[in-house]
Coordinates of C-alpha atoms in Angstrom, one line a residue:
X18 CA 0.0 0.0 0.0
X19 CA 1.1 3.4 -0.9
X20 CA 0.9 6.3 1.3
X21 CA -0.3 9.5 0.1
X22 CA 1.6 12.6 1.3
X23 CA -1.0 15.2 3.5
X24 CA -0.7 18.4 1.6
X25 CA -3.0 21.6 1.9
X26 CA -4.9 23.2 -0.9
X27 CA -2.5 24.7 -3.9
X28 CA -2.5 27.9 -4.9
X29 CA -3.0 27.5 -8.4
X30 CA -6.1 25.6 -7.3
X31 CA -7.7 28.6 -6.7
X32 CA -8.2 29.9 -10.2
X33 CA -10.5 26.7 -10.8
X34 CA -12.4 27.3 -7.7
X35 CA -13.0 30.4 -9.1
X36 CA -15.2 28.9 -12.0
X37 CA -17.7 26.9 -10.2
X38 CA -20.8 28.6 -11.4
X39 CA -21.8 30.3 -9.1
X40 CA -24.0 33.5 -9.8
X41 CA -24.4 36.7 -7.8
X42 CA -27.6 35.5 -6.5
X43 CA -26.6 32.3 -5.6
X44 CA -23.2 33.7 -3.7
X45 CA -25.3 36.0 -1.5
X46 CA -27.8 33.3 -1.0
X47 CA -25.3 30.8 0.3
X48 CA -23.8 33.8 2.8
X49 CA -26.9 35.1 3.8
X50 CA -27.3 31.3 5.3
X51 CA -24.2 31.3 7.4
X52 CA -26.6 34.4 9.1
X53 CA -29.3 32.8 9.3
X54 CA -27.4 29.5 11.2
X55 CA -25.7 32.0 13.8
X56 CA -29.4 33.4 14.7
X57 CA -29.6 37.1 12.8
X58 CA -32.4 38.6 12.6
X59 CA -31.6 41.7 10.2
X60 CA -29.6 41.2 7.6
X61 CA -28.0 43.9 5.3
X62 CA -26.8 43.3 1.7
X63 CA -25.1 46.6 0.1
X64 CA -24.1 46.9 -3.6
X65 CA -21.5 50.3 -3.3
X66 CA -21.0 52.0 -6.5
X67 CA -18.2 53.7 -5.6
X68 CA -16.8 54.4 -9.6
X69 CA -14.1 51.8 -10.0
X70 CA -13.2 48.3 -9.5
X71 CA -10.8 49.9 -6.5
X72 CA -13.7 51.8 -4.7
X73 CA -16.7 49.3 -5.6
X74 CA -17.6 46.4 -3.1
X75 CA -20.1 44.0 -1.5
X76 CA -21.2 44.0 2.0
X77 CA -23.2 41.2 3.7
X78 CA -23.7 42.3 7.4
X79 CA -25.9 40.6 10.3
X80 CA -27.0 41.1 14.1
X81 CA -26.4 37.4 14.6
X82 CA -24.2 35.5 17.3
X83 CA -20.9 37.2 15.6
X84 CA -17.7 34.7 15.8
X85 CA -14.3 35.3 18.0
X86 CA -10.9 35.6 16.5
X87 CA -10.3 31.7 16.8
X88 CA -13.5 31.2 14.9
X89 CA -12.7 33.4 12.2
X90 CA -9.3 31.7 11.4
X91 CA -10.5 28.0 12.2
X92 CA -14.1 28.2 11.0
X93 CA -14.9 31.5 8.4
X94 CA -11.3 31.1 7.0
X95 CA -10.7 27.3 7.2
X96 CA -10.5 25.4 3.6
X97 CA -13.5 22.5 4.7
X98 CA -15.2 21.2 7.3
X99 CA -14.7 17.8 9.6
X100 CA -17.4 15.5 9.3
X101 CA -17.8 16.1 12.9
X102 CA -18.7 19.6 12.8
X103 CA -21.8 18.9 10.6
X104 CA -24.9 19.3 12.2
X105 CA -28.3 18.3 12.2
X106 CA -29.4 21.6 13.3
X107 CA -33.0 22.9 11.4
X108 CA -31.3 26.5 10.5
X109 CA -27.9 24.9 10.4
X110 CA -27.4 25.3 6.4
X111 CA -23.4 24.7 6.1
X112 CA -22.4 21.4 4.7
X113 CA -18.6 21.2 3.6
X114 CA -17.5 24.3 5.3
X115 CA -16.3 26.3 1.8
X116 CA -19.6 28.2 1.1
X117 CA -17.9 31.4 2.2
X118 CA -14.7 31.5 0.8
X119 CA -16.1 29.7 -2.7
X120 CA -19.2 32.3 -3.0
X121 CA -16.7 35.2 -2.6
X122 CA -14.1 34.3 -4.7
X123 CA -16.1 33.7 -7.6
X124 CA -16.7 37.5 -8.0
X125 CA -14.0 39.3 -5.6
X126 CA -10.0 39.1 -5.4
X127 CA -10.4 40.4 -1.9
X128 CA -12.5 38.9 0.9
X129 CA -12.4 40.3 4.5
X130 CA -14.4 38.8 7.4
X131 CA -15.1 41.2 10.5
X132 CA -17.0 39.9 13.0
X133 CA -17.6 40.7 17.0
X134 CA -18.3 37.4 18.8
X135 CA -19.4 36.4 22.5
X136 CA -16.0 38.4 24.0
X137 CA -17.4 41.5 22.8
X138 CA -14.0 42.2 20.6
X139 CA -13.9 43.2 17.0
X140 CA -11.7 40.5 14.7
X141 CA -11.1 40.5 10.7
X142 CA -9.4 38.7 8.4
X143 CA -8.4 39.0 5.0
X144 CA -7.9 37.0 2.1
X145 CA -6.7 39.3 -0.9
X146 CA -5.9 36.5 -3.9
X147 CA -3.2 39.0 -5.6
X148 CA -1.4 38.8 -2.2
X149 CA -1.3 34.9 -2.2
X150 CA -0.3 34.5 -5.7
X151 CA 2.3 37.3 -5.2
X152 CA 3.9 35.0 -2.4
X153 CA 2.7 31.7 -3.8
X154 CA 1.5 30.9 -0.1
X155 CA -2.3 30.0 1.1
X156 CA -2.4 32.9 3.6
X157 CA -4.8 34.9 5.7
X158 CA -3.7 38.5 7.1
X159 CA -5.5 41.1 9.7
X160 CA -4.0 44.1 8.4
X161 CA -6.1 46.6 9.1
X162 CA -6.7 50.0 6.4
X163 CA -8.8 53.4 6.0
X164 CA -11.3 50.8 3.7
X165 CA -12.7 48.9 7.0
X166 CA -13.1 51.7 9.1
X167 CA -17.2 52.1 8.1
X168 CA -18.2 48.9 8.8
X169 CA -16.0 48.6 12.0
X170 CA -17.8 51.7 13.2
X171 CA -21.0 50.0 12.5
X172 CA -20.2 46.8 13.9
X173 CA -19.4 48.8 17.1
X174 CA -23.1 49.6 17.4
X175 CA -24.1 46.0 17.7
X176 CA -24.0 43.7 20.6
X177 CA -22.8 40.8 18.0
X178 CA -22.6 40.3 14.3
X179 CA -20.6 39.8 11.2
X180 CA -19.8 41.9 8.3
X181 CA -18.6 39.9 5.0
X182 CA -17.1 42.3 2.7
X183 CA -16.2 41.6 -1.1
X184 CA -13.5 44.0 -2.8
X185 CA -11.5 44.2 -6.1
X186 CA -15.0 42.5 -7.8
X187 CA -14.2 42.9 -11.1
X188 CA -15.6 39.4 -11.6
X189 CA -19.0 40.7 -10.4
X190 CA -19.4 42.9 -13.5
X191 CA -18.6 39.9 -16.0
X192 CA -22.0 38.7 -14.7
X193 CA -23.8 41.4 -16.9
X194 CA -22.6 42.9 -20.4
X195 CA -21.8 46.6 -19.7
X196 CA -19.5 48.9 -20.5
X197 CA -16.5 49.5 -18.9
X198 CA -16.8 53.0 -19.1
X199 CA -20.2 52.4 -17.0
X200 CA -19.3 50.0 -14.8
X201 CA -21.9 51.6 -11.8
X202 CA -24.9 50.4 -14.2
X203 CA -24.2 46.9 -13.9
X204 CA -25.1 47.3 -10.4
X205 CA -28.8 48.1 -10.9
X206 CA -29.6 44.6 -12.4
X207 CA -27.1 42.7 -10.2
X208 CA -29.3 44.1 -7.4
X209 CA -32.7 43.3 -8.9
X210 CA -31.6 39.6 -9.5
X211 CA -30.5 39.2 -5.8
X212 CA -33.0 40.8 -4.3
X213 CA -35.9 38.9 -6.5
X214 CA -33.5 35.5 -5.7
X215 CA -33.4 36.0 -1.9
X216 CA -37.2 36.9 -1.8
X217 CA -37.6 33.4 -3.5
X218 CA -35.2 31.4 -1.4
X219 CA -35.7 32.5 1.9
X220 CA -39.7 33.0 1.6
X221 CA -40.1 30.7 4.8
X222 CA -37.9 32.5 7.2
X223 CA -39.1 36.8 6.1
X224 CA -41.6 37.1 8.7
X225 CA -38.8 36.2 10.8
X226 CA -35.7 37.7 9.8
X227 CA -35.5 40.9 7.8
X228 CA -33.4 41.3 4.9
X229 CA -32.9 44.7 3.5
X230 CA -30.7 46.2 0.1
X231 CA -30.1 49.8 0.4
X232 CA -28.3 50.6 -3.0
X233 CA -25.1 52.6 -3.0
X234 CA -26.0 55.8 -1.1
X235 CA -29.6 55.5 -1.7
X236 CA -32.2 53.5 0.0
X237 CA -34.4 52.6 -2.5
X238 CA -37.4 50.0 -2.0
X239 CA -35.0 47.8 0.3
X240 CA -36.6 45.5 2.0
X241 CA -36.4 41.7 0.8
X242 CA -40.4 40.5 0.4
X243 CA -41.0 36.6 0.6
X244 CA -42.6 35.2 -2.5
X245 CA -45.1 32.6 -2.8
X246 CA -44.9 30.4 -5.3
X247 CA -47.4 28.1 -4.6
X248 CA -49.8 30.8 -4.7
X249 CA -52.1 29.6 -1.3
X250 CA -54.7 32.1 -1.7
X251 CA -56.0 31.0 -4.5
X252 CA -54.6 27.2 -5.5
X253 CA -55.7 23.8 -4.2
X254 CA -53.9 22.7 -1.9
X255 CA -53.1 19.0 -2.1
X256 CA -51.0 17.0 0.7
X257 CA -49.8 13.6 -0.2
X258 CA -49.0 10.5 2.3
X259 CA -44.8 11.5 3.2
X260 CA -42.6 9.4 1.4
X261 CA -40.2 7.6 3.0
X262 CA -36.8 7.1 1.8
X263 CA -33.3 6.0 3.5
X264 CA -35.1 6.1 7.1
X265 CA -36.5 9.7 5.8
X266 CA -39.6 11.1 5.8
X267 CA -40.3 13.3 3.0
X268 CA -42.7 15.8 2.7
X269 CA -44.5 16.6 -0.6
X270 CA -47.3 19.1 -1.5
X271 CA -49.4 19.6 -5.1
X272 CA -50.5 22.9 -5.8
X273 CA -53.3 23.4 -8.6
X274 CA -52.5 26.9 -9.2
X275 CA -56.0 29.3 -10.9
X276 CA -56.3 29.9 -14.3
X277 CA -55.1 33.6 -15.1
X278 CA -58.6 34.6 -15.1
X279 CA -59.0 33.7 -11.4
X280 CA -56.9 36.1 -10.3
X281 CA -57.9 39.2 -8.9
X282 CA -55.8 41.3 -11.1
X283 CA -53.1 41.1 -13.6
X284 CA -50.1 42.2 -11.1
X285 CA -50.7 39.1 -8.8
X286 CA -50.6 36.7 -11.7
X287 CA -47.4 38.2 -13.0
X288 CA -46.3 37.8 -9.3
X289 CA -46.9 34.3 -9.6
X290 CA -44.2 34.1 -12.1
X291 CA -41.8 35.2 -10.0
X292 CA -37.8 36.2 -10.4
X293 CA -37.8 35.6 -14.1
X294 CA -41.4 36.7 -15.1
X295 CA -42.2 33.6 -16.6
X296 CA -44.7 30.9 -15.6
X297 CA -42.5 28.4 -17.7
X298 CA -39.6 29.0 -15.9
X299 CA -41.8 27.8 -12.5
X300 CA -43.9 25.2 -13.3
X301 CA -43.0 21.8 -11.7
X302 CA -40.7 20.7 -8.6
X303 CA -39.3 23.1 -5.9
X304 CA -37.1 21.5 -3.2
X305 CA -36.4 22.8 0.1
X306 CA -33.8 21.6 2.4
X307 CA -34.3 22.5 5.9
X308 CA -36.6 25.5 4.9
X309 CA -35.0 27.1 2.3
X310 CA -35.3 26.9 -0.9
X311 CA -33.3 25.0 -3.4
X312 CA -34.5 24.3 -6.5
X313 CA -37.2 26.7 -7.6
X314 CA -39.0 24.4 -11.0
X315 CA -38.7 22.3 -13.2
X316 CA -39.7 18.7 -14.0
X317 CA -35.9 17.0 -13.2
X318 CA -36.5 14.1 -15.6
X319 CA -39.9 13.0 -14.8
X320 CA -42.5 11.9 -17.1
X321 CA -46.2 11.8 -18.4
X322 CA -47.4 9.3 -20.6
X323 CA -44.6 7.4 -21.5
X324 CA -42.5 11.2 -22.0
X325 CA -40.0 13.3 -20.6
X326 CA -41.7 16.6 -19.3
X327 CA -40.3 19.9 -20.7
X328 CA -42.0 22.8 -19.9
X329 CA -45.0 23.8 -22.2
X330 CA -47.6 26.8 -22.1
X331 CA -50.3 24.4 -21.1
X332 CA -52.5 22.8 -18.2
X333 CA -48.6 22.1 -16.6
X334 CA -47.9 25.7 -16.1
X335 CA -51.0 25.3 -13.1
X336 CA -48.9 22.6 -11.1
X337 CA -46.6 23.3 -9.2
X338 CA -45.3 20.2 -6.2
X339 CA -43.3 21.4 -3.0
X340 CA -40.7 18.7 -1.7
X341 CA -39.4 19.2 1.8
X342 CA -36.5 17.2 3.4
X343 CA -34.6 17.8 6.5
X344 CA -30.7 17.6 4.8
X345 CA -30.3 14.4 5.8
X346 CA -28.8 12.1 3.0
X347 CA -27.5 15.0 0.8
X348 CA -25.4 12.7 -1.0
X349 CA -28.3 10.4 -2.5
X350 CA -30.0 13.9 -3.3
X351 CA -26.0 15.0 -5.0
X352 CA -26.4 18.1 -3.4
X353 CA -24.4 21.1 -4.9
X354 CA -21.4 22.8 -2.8
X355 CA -23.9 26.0 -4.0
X356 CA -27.1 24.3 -2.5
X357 CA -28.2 25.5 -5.5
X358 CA -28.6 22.4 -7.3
X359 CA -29.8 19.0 -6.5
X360 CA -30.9 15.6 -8.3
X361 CA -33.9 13.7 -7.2
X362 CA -33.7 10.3 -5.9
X363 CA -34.5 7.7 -8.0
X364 CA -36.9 5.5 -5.8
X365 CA -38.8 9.3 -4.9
X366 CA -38.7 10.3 -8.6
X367 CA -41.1 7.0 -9.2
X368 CA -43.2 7.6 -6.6
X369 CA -43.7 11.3 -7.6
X370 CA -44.6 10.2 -11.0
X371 CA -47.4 8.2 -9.8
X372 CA -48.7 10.7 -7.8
X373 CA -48.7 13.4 -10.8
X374 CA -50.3 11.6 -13.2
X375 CA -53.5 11.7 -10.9
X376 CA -53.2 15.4 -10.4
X377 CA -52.6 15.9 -14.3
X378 CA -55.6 14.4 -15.4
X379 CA -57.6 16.6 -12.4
X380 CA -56.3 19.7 -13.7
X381 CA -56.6 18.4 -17.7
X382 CA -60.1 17.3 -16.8
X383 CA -60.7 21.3 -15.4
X384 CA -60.1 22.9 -18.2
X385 CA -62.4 23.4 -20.9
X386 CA -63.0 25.9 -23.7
X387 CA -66.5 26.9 -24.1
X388 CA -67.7 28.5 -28.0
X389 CA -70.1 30.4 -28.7
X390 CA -72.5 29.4 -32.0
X391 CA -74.1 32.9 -33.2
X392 CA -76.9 33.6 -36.2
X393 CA -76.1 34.9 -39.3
X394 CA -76.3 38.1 -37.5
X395 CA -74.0 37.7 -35.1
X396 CA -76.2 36.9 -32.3
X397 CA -75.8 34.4 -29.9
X398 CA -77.7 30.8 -30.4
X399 CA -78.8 28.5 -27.6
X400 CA -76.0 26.2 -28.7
X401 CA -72.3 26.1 -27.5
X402 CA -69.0 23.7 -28.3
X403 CA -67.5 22.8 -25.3
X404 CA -63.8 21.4 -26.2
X405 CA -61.8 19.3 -23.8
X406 CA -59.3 17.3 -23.9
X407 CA -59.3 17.2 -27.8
X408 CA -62.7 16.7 -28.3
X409 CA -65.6 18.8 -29.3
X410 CA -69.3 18.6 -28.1
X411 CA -72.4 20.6 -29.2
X412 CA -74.1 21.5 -26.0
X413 CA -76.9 23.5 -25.1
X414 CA -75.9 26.5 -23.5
X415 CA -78.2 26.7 -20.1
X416 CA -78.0 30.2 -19.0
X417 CA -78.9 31.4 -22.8
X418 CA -81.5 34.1 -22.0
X419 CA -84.1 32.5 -23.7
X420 CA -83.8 29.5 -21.6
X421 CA -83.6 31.0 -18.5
X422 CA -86.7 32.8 -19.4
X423 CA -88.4 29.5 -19.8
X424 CA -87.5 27.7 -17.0
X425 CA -88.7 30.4 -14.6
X426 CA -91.7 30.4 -16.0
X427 CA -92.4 26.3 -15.3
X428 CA -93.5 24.9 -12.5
X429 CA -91.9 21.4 -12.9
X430 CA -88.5 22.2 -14.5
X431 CA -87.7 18.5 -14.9
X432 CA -89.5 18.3 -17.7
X433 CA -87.1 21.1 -19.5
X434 CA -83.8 19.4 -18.1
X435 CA -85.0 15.7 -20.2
X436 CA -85.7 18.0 -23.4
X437 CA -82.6 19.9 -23.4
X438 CA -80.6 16.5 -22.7
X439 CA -82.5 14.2 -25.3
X440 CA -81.6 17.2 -27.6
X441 CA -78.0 17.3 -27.4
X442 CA -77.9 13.3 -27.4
X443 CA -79.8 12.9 -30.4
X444 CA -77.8 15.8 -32.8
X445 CA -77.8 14.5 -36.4
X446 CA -74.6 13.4 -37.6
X447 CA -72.4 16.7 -37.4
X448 CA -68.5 17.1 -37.9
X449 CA -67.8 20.1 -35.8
X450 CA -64.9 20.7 -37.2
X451 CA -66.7 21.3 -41.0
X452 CA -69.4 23.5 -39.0
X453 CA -67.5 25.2 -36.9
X454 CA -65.2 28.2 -37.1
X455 CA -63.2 27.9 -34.2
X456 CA -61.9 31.4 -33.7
X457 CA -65.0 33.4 -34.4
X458 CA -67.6 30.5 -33.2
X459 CA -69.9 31.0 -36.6
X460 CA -72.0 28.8 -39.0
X461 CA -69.7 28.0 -41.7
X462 CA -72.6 26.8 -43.8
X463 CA -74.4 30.5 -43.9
X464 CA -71.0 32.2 -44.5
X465 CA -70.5 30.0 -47.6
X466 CA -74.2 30.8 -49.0
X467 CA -73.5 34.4 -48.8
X468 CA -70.5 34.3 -50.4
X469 CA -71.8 31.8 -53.3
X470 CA -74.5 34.7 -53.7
X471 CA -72.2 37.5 -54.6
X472 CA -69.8 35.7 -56.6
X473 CA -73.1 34.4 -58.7
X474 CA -72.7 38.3 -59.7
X475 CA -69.5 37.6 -60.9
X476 CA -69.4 34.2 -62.4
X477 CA -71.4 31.8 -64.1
X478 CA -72.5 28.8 -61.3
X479 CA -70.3 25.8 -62.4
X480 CA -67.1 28.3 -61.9
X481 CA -68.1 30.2 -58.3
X482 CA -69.2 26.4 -57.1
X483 CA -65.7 25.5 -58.1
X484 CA -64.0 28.5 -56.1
X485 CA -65.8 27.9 -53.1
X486 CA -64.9 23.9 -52.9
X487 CA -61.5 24.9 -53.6
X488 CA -61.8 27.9 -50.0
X489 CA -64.1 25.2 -48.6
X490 CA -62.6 22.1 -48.9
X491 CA -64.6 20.6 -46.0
X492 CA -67.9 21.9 -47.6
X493 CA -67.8 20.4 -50.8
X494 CA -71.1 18.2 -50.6
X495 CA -72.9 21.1 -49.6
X496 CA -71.5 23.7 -52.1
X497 CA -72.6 21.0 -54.5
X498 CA -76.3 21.2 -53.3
X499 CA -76.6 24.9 -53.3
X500 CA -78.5 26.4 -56.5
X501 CA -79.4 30.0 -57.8
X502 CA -82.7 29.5 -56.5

């Protein structure tokens, strides 16, 4: 057996680390949970726009328990965490202990972590990436400089909290196309991104921690709202039996959201489509882990009759299924260092596929399109096609005025329910689809006689017949049995 020498993390290594994937949102997300673990219950996140890579940075400051100089180096600054230092604490969100670092140094080359602990003393330390390659060693320093002295003022004002603070981020602006001459206006949509993501991610814990974004020197709109996106006010709310898996239990809700037209107004169903403004985007799966929010949509590979689901602008964009599990087993669910990304269990996967085909077919079965047959005139018949699920009927409409009219007027309305229904079941032999104009509900059959009577001013009968069976192809027996009388 070969031994393999111990040796800590290169420097070069860094650079890759750099290109993880992770996104603005996503890096604030994951720090905003370290403050949530250590108890805060206000959290700041500042964009400053200070005019240059040099002057620009990122603050995330808290109110929460606030760490001593020991836990800054051996915790906040330590490369990983020892299996035994994982807990199975509810708001406990850390997993591998590199959250921090990793989130930062995706879009900063400077990354300072102040914090004022339990011994009521300020600490920081710094890890500046052009000062590590410069000396080729994996360092930390607590150099102190003009830069710190706002947020250490600050801190002073608090009985305990931490201050994470992101500088030289000229990786931030690659996340947006700008100009460098402009760099200030890449923060604007930076901020909208991250302040839509947290409001999605942390929905479960706003009523009790506060999250605000004040933007550079202005304090515009910066309070972090939770957002629903099960929609409870107005969906059904369907709980399933738990699922359990690996000596699990495993919580999973259906939503049937409403229809657009069941909302009250237009601004709560554009709501509903949350960060990204489209309901594709969030139909399907949303996983949370221990509260908060992890994968917000999509179907993850299951299927529908026999196919894969991919999002479509149909009955799926009204079901939407909530899976909660308590971080237990995050390697069956191949949990991202992010916790931004996750894969679903197999043996779950099946068992959520049997469970959606019932609430498919509830919500398919819900919809229906309802159309209108008018008169020549354009008035509104008794009859109505009522389309579902790919088929057409010809119904009697029962609230046409006419019939209402009627049926107040009986005594024994039974008598009008049997007519109505041996009506509709007895129809002659009708292809909807020849009849039928879908779009504008008409006759077909009285369109085509009017037009056959003006072009009989035009042509002789043989040749307008022949015109119309050729705009009419569905019609041709009875353009054939029209006549100039």
């Amino acid at each position: 057996m070969i031994k393999q020498e111990k040796k800590i993390l290169g420097v070069n290594v860094i650079g890759g680390l750099r290109e993880l994937g992770y996104t603005p949102e996503i890096s604030i997300a994951d720090i905003v949970d370290n403050s949530i673990t250590h108890n805060a219950k206000n959290i700041e996140v500042r964009l400053w726009e200070g005019g240059n890579k040099y002057q620009d940075y990122v603050s995330i400051s808290d109110d929460g328990d606030g760490m001593n100089e020991d836990e800054i180096i051996n915790k906040a600054m330590e490369w990983g965490k020892n299996q035994n230092e994982v807990t199975d604490d509810i708001r406990d969100f850390s997993k591998y202990g590199l959250g921090l670092k990793l989130a930062s140094i995706a879009h900063c080359r400077k990354l300072t972590v102040l914090s004022k602990g339990s011994k009521n003393e300020i600490h920081f330390r710094t890890l500046d990436l052009d000062e590590i390659h410069e000396k080729n060693e994996l360092i930390i320093s607590n150099k102190n400089n003009e830069e710190l002295k706002f947020h250490i003022d600050r801190l002073e004002k608090k009985d305990s909290g931490t201050t994470i603070i992101w500088q030289n981020i000229e990786k931030l602006y690659e996340s947006e196309v700008i100009n460098k001459r402009y760099t200030h206006r890449v923060m604007v949509p930076i901020r909208d991104k991250i302040k839509k993501h947290l409001g999605m991610v942390f929905s479960n814990f706003l009523n009790e921690v506060q999250i605000n974004m004040p933007f550079g020197k202005r304090n515009y709109n910066p309070k972090c709202e939770p957002w629903d996106p099960f929609v409870e006010k107005y969906s059904q709310k369907k709980p399933t039996e738990p699922i359990n898996f690996e000596g699990n239990t495993i919580k999973t809700t259906f939503y049937i959201l409403p229809k657009r037209t069941d909302f009250e107004d237009e601004t709560e169903y554009e709501n509903a489509a949350g960060p990204t403004g489209r309901w594709l985007d969030r139909q399907g799966i949303y996983i949370y882990r221990k509260g908060r929010l992890i994968l917000p949509g999509g179907w993850h590979g299951l299927s529908y009759q026999g196919k894969k689901l991919e999002p479509k602008d149909n009955f799926q964009n009204r079901v939407r299924i909530k899976i909660d599990y308590d971080g237990k087993n995050d390697s069956k669910w191949k949990l991202r260092l992010s916790k931004s990304e996750a894969i679903i269990p197999g043996p779950i996967k099946s068992k959520l596929e049997q469970l959606l085909r019932n609430i498919f077919d509830e919500v398919k079965n819900s919809e229906k399109k309802v159309i209108k047959i008018k008169d020549t005139h354009g008035y509104d018949t008794p009859w109505e096609i009522i389309e579902k699920d790919n088929n057409s009927k010809i119904k009697i409409n029962r609230k046409h005025k006419l019939i209402e009219k009627i049926k107040n007027d009986l005594s024994d309305k039974s008598d009008l329910s049997l007519l109505l229904n041996q009506l509709e079941q007895t129809i002659p032999n009708i292809n909807t689809n020849k009849t039928i104009d879908n779009e504008t509900g008409y006759m077909m059959e009285p369109k085509i006689m009017t037009e056959f009577k003006k072009l009989l001013n035009l042509y002789d009968e043989e040749t307008v017949k022949n015109k119309l069976k050729d705009m009419y192809p569905n019609h041709t027996e009875f353009v054939e049995s029209l006549n100039k009388l």
